[in-house]
PDB file of C-alpha atoms in Angstrom:
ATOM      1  CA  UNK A   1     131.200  88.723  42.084  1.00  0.00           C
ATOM      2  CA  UNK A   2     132.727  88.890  38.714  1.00  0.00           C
ATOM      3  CA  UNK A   3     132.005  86.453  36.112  1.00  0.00           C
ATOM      4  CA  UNK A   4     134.354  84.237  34.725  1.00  0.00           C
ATOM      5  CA  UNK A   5     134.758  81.294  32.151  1.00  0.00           C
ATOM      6  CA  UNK A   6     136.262  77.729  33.258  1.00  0.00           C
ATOM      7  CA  UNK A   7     139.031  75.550  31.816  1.00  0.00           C
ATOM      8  CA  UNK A   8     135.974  73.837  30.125  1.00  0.00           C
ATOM      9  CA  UNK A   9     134.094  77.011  28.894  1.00  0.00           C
ATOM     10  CA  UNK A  10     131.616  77.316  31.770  1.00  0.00           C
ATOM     11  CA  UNK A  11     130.408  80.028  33.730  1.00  0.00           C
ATOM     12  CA  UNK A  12     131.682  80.234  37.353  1.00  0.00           C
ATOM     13  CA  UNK A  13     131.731  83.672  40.212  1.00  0.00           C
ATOM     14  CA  UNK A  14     134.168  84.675  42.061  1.00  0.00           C
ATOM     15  CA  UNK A  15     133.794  83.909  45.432  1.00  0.00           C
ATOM     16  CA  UNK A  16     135.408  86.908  48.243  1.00  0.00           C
ATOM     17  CA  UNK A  17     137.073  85.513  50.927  1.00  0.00           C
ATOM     18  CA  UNK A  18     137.353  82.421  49.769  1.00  0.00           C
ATOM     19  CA  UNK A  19     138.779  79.727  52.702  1.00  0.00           C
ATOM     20  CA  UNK A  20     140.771  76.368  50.904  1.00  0.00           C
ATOM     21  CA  UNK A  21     138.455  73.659  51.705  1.00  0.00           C
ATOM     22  CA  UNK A  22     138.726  69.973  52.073  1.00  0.00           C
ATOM     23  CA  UNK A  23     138.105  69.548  48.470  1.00  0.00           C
ATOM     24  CA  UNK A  24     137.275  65.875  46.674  1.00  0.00           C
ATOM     25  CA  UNK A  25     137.985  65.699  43.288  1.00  0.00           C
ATOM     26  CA  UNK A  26     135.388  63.765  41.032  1.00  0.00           C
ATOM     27  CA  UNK A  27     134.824  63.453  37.454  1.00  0.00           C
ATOM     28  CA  UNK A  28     131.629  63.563  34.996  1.00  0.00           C
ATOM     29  CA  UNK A  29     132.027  60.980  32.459  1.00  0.00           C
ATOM     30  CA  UNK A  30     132.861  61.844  29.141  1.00  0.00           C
ATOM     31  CA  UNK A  31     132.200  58.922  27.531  1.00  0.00           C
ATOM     32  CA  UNK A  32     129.075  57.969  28.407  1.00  0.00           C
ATOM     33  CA  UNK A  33     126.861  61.248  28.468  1.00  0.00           C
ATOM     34  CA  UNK A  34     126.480  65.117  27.562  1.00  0.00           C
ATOM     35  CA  UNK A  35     127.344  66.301  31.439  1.00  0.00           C
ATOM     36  CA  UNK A  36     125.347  65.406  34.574  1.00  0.00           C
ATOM     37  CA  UNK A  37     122.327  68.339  36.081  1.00  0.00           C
ATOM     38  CA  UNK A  38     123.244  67.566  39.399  1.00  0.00           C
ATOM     39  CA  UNK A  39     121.035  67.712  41.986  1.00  0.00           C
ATOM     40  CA  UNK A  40     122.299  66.614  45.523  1.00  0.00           C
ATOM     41  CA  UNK A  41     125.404  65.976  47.197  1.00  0.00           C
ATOM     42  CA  UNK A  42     125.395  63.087  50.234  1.00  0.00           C
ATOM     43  CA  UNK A  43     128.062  63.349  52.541  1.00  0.00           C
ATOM     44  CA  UNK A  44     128.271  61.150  56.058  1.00  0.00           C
ATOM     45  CA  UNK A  45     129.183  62.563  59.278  1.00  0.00           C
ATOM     46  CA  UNK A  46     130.894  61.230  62.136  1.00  0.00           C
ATOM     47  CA  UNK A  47     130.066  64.491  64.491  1.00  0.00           C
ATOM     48  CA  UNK A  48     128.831  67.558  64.686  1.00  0.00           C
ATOM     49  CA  UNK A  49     129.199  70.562  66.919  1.00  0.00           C
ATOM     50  CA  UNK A  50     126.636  71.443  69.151  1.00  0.00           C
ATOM     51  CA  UNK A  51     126.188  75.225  68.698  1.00  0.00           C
ATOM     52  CA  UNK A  52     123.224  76.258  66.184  1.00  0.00           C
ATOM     53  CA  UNK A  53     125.337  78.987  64.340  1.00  0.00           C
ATOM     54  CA  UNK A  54     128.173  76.899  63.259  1.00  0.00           C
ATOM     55  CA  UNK A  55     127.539  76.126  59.866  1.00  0.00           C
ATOM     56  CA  UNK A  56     128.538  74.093  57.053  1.00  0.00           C
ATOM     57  CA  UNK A  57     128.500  74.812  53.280  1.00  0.00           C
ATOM     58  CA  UNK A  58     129.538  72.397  50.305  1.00  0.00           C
ATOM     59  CA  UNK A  59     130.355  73.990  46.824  1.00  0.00           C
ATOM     60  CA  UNK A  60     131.126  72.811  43.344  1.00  0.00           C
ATOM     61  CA  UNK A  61     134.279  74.419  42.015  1.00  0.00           C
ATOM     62  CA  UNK A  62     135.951  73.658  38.530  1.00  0.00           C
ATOM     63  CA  UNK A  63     140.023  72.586  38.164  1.00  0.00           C
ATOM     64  CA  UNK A  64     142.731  74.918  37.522  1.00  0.00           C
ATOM     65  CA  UNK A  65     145.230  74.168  34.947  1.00  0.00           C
ATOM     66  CA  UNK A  66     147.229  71.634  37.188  1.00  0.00           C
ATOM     67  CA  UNK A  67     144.404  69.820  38.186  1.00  0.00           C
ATOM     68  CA  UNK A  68     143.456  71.226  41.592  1.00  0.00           C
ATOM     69  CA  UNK A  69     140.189  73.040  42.773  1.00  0.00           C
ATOM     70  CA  UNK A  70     140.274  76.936  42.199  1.00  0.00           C
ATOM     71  CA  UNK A  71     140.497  78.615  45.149  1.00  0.00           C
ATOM     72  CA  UNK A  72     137.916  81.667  43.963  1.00  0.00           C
ATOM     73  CA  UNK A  73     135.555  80.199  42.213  1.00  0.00           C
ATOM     74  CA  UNK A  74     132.144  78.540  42.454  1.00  0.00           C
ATOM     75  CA  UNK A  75     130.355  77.114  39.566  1.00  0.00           C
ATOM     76  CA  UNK A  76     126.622  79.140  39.442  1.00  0.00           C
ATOM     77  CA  UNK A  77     123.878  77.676  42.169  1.00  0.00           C
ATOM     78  CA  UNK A  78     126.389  75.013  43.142  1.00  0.00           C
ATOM     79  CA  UNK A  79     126.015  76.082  47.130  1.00  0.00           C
ATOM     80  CA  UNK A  80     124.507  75.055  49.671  1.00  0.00           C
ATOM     81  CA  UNK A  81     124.600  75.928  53.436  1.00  0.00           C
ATOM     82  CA  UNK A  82     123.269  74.031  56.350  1.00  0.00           C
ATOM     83  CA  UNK A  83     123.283  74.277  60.475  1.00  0.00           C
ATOM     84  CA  UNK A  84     124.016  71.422  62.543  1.00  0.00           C
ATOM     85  CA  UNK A  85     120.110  70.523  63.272  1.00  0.00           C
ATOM     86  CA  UNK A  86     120.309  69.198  59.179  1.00  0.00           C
ATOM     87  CA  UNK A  87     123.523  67.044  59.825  1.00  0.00           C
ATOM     88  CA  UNK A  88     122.536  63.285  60.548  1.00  0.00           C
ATOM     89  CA  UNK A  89     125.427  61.240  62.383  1.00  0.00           C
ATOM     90  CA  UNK A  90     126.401  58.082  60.831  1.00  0.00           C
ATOM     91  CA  UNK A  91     123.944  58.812  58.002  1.00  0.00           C
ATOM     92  CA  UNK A  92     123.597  60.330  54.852  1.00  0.00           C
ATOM     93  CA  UNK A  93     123.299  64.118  55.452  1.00  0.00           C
ATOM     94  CA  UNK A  94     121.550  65.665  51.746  1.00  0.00           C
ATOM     95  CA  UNK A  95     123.037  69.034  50.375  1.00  0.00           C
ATOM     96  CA  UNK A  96     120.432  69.578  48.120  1.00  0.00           C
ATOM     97  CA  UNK A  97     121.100  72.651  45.715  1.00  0.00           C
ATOM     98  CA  UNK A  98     118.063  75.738  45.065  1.00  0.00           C
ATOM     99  CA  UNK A  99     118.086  74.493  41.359  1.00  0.00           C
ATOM    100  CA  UNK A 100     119.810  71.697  39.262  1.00  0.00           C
ATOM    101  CA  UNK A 101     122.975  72.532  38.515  1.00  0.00           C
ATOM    102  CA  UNK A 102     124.883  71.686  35.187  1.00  0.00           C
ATOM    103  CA  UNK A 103     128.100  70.113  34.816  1.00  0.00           C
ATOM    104  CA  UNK A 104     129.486  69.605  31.595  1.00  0.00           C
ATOM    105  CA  UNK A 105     132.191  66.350  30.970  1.00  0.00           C
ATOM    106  CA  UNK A 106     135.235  66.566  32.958  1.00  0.00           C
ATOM    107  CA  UNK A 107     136.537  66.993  36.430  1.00  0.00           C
ATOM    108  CA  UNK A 108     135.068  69.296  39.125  1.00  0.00           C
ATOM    109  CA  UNK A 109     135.652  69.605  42.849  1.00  0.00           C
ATOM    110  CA  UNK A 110     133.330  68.914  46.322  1.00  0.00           C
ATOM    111  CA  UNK A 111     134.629  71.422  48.426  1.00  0.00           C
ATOM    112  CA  UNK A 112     133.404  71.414  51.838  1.00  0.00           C
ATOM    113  CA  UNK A 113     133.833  74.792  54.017  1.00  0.00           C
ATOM    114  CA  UNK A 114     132.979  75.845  57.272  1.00  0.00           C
ATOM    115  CA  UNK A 115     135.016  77.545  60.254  1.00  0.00           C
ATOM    116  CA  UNK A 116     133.684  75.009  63.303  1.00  0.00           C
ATOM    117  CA  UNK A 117     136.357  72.213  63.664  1.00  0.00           C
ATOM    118  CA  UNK A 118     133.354  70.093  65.040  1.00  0.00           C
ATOM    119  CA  UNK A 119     132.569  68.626  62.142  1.00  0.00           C
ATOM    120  CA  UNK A 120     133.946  65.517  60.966  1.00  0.00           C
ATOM    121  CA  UNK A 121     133.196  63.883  57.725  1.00  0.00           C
ATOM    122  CA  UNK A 122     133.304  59.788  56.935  1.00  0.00           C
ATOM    123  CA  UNK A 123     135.957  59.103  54.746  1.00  0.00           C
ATOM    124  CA  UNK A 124     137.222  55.538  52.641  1.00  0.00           C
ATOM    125  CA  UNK A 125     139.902  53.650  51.562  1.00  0.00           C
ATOM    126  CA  UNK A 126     138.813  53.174  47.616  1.00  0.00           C
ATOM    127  CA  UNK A 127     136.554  54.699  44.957  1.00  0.00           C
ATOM    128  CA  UNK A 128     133.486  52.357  43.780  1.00  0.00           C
ATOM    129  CA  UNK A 129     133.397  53.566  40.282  1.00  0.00           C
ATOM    130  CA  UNK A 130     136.864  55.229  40.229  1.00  0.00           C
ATOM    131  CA  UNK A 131     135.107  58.669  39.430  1.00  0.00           C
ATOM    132  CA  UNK A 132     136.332  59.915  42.448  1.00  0.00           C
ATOM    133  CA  UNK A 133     139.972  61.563  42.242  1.00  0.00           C
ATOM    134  CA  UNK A 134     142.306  63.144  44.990  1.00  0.00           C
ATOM    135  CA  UNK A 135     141.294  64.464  48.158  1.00  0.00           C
ATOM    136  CA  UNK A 136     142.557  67.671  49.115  1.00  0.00           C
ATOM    137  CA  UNK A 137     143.240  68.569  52.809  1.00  0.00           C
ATOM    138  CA  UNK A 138     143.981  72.215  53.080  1.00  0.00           C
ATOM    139  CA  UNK A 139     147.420  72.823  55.531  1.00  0.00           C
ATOM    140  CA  UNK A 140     148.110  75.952  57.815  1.00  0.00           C
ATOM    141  CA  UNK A 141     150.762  76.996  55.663  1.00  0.00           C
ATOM    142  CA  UNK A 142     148.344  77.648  52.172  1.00  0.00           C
ATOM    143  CA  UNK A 143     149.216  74.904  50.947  1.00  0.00           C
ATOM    144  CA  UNK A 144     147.101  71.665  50.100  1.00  0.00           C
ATOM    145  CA  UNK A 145     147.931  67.547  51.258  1.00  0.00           C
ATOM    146  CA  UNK A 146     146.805  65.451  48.135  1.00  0.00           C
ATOM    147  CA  UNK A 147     145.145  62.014  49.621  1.00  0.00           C
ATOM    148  CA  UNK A 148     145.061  59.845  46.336  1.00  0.00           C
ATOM    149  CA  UNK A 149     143.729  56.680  48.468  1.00  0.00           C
ATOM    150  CA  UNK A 150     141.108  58.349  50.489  1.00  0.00           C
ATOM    151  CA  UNK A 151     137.669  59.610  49.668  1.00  0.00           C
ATOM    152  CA  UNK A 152     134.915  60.969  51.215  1.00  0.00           C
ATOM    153  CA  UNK A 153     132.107  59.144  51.980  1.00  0.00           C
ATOM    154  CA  UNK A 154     129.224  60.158  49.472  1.00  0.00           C
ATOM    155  CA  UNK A 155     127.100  60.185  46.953  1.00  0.00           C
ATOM    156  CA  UNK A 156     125.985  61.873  43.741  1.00  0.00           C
ATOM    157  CA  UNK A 157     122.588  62.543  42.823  1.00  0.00           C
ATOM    158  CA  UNK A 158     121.678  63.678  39.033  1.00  0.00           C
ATOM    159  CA  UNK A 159     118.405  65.763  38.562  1.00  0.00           C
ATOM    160  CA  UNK A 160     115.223  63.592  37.112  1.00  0.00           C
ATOM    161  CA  UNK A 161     113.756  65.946  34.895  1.00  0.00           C
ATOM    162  CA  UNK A 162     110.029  64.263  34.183  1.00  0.00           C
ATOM    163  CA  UNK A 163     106.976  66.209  32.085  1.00  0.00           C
ATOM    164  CA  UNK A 164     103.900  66.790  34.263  1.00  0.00           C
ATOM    165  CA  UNK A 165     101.606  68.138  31.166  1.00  0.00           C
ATOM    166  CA  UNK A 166     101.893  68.282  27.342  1.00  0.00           C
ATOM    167  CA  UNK A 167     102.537  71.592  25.788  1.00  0.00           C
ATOM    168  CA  UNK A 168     102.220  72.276  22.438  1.00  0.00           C
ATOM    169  CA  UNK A 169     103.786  75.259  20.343  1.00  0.00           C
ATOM    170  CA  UNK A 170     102.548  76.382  16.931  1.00  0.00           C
ATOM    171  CA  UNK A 171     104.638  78.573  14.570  1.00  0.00           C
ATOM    172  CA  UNK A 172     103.012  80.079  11.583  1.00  0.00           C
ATOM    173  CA  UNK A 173     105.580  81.492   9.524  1.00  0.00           C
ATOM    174  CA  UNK A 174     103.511  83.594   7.290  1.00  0.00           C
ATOM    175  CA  UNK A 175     103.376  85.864  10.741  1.00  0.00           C
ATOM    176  CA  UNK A 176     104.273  89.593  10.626  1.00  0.00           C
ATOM    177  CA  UNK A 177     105.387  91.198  13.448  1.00  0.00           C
ATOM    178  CA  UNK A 178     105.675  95.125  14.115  1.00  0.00           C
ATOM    179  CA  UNK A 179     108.635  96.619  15.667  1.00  0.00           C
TER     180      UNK A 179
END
């Protein structure tokens, strides 16, 4: 898809097609760090539907201009797609991305897609850490129900970056180098 730049200056794709989601709103903290490499998203299920090819995807997508989750766009890597043989019932069920993905200060949105009504996510009555904003329910007429007392059930987990082996680079500057 084409590329793009956020309200916050980072990269996102357009994404075809794109459904409006159950969406929650969460922030990064600005006061306290440089952004957040995310890792995994943990979301509970109540049930799951049976058949094998009904799948479920959760996506990171920035903020429009009023606050709500764009409807096109997908920050980069922030996807991931499982079947129902990954969900766990009254558990944590991981949505672990293909690489960390980078989210600078400010707010973002878990949007959770799929077109099997089977699913059925945990949801409860008050933030922990109030980091976690609106919940959008998507309507049949386009438009979206704002929840601002009901979250999803979930957690965030940051990246641990740790250094298996020492490497060491040498620059001599009296170097020439042909072109």
């Amino acid at each position: 898809g084409a590329e793009c730049l956020d309200s916050l200056g980072g990269l996102c794709v357009n994404v075809f097609n794109a459904l409006d989601p159950l969406a929650q709103v969460f922030e990064v903290d600005t006061s306290k760090n440089n952004g957040l490499m995310l890792d995994t998203v943990r979301l509970r299920f109540s049930e799951k539907p049976e058949a094998l090819g009904s799948t479920i995807t959760v996506q990171i997508r920035p903020l429009d201009g009023n606050g709500r989750p764009r409807r096109n766009f997908v920050i980069p890597f922030a996807e991931k797609t499982i079947d129902p043989s990954q969900v766990n019932i009254d558990d944590f069920t991981d949505f672990r991305f293909e690489v960390p993905v980078y989210l600078s200060p400010g707010q973002y949105a878990i949007c959770v897609v799929t077109n099997d009504s089977g699913y059925k996510l945990v949801t409860r009555d008050q933030s922990d850490d109030n980091r976690l904003k609106s919940l959008f329910v998507s309507r049949n007429d386009g438009e979206r129900t704002v929840l601002e007392n009901t979250y999803l059930y979930l957690e965030l987990y940051r990246h641990v970056f740790t250094a298996t082996q020492e490497t060491k680079v040498t620059c001599n500057l009296h170097s020439t180098f042909d072109t």
